[in-house]
């Protein structure tokens, strides 16, 4: 086992799953890909201004999620395991 894929919704329960993955990574000398999928909005804007506002909101949310994901990955309890945080809006983030 070389790589462990750990999906997260940034919840406490997902953080518990990461702790288990870290134990496995230590045992097998594996690295972890910590992946957060940024959900897209299914809402439709009725105006151009609404669309711009929605995109701006989603961009800001993605930035905030990247920061939080980085903080989770940088947890001192995991210092001896390589954890690569990844945020993506589609499957292209996994390549």
Short mmCIF file of the C-alpha atoms (twelve columns), coordinates in Angstrom:
data_MODEL
# 
_entry.id   MODEL 
# 
loop_
_atom_site.group_PDB 
_atom_site.id 
_atom_site.type_symbol 
_atom_site.label_atom_id 
_atom_site.label_alt_id 
_atom_site.label_comp_id 
_atom_site.label_asym_id 
_atom_site.label_seq_id 
_atom_site.Cartn_x 
_atom_site.Cartn_y 
_atom_site.Cartn_z 
_atom_site.pdbx_PDB_model_num 
ATOM 1  C CA . UNK A 1  0.000   0.000  0.000   1 
ATOM 2  C CA . UNK A 2  1.647   3.203  -1.172  1 
ATOM 3  C CA . UNK A 3  -1.147  5.753  -1.210  1 
ATOM 4  C CA . UNK A 4  -4.278  6.070  0.888   1 
ATOM 5  C CA . UNK A 5  -7.114  8.202  -0.459  1 
ATOM 6  C CA . UNK A 6  -9.087  9.869  2.329   1 
ATOM 7  C CA . UNK A 7  -12.175 11.824 1.285   1 
ATOM 8  C CA . UNK A 8  -13.331 14.498 3.697   1 
ATOM 9  C CA . UNK A 9  -16.287 16.812 4.077   1 
ATOM 10 C CA . UNK A 10 -14.270 18.680 6.726   1 
ATOM 11 C CA . UNK A 11 -16.443 17.298 9.521   1 
ATOM 12 C CA . UNK A 12 -15.264 15.887 12.845  1 
ATOM 13 C CA . UNK A 13 -16.295 12.389 11.764  1 
ATOM 14 C CA . UNK A 14 -14.118 12.687 8.659   1 
ATOM 15 C CA . UNK A 15 -11.234 13.859 10.861  1 
ATOM 16 C CA . UNK A 16 -11.619 10.635 12.840  1 
ATOM 17 C CA . UNK A 17 -11.313 8.663  9.595   1 
ATOM 18 C CA . UNK A 18 -8.125  10.573 8.808   1 
ATOM 19 C CA . UNK A 19 -6.639  9.512  12.141  1 
ATOM 20 C CA . UNK A 20 -7.276  5.860  11.223  1 
ATOM 21 C CA . UNK A 21 -5.719  6.435  7.788   1 
ATOM 22 C CA . UNK A 22 -2.654  7.993  9.442   1 
ATOM 23 C CA . UNK A 23 -2.214  4.871  11.566  1 
ATOM 24 C CA . UNK A 24 -2.400  2.740  8.422   1 
ATOM 25 C CA . UNK A 25 0.057   5.030  6.633   1 
ATOM 26 C CA . UNK A 26 2.531   4.675  9.482   1 
ATOM 27 C CA . UNK A 27 2.201   0.895  9.417   1 
ATOM 28 C CA . UNK A 28 2.667   0.570  5.656   1 
ATOM 29 C CA . UNK A 29 4.877   3.574  4.948   1 
ATOM 30 C CA . UNK A 30 2.179   5.085  2.759   1 
ATOM 31 C CA . UNK A 31 1.292   8.657  1.962   1 
ATOM 32 C CA . UNK A 32 -2.196  10.136 2.207   1 
ATOM 33 C CA . UNK A 33 -4.172  12.100 -0.339  1 
ATOM 34 C CA . UNK A 34 -6.697  14.100 1.669   1 
ATOM 35 C CA . UNK A 35 -9.410  15.061 -0.813  1 
ATOM 36 C CA . UNK A 36 -12.221 17.530 -0.374  1 
ATOM 37 C CA . UNK A 37 -14.725 17.793 -3.213  1 
ATOM 38 C CA . UNK A 38 -16.028 21.323 -3.569  1 
ATOM 39 C CA . UNK A 39 -19.722 20.889 -4.348  1 
ATOM 40 C CA . UNK A 40 -21.036 22.994 -7.168  1 
ATOM 41 C CA . UNK A 41 -24.154 25.058 -6.845  1 
ATOM 42 C CA . UNK A 42 -27.256 23.783 -8.578  1 
ATOM 43 C CA . UNK A 43 -28.956 27.123 -8.072  1 
ATOM 44 C CA . UNK A 44 -29.456 29.212 -11.159 1 
ATOM 45 C CA . UNK A 45 -28.956 32.912 -11.224 1 
ATOM 46 C CA . UNK A 46 -31.636 34.940 -12.986 1 
ATOM 47 C CA . UNK A 47 -29.342 37.841 -13.763 1 
ATOM 48 C CA . UNK A 48 -25.736 38.351 -14.809 1 
ATOM 49 C CA . UNK A 49 -25.081 40.046 -11.480 1 
ATOM 50 C CA . UNK A 50 -26.510 37.036 -9.685  1 
ATOM 51 C CA . UNK A 51 -24.225 34.695 -11.615 1 
ATOM 52 C CA . UNK A 52 -21.171 36.796 -10.778 1 
ATOM 53 C CA . UNK A 53 -22.165 36.892 -7.108  1 
ATOM 54 C CA . UNK A 54 -22.661 33.119 -7.057  1 
ATOM 55 C CA . UNK A 55 -19.267 32.485 -8.661  1 
ATOM 56 C CA . UNK A 56 -17.618 34.906 -6.267  1 
ATOM 57 C CA . UNK A 57 -19.206 33.132 -3.308  1 
ATOM 58 C CA . UNK A 58 -18.089 29.714 -4.574  1 
ATOM 59 C CA . UNK A 59 -14.525 30.973 -5.118  1 
ATOM 60 C CA . UNK A 60 -14.396 32.380 -1.583  1 
ATOM 61 C CA . UNK A 61 -15.771 29.118 -0.186  1 
ATOM 62 C CA . UNK A 62 -13.144 27.151 -2.100  1 
ATOM 63 C CA . UNK A 63 -10.392 29.374 -0.664  1 
ATOM 64 C CA . UNK A 64 -11.742 28.896 2.863   1 
ATOM 65 C CA . UNK A 65 -11.969 25.132 2.359   1 
ATOM 66 C CA . UNK A 66 -8.349  25.019 1.122   1 
ATOM 67 C CA . UNK A 67 -7.206  26.802 4.278   1 
ATOM 68 C CA . UNK A 68 -9.168  24.451 6.532   1 
ATOM 69 C CA . UNK A 69 -7.937  21.385 4.651   1 
ATOM 70 C CA . UNK A 70 -4.362  22.597 4.982   1 
ATOM 71 C CA . UNK A 71 -4.802  23.096 8.718   1 
ATOM 72 C CA . UNK A 72 -6.118  19.560 9.092   1 
ATOM 73 C CA . UNK A 73 -3.188  18.143 7.104   1 
ATOM 74 C CA . UNK A 74 -0.669  20.171 9.148   1 
ATOM 75 C CA . UNK A 75 -1.833  18.684 12.459  1 
ATOM 76 C CA . UNK A 76 1.285   18.051 14.581  1 
ATOM 77 C CA . UNK A 77 -0.011  14.590 15.491  1 
ATOM 78 C CA . UNK A 78 0.497   13.637 11.828  1 
ATOM 79 C CA . UNK A 79 3.960   15.201 11.382  1 
ATOM 80 C CA . UNK A 80 5.597   11.900 10.420  1 
ATOM 81 C CA . UNK A 81 3.140   11.100 7.601   1 
ATOM 82 C CA . UNK A 82 3.042   12.818 4.236   1 
ATOM 83 C CA . UNK A 83 -0.457  14.221 3.726   1 
ATOM 84 C CA . UNK A 84 -1.257  16.006 0.476   1 
ATOM 85 C CA . UNK A 85 -4.423  18.111 0.707   1 
ATOM 86 C CA . UNK A 86 -6.415  18.340 -2.528  1 
ATOM 87 C CA . UNK A 87 -9.528  20.346 -3.258  1 
ATOM 88 C CA . UNK A 88 -11.376 19.788 -6.493  1 
ATOM 89 C CA . UNK A 89 -14.607 20.700 -8.203  1 
ATOM 90 C CA . UNK A 90 -14.533 17.682 -10.499 1 
ATOM 91 C CA . UNK A 91 -12.550 14.502 -11.040 1 
ATOM 92 C CA . UNK A 92 -9.670  16.455 -12.654 1 
ATOM 93 C CA . UNK A 93 -8.374  17.246 -9.170  1 
ATOM 94 C CA . UNK A 94 -7.503  13.574 -8.726  1 
ATOM 95 C CA . UNK A 95 -5.096  13.320 -11.670 1 
# 
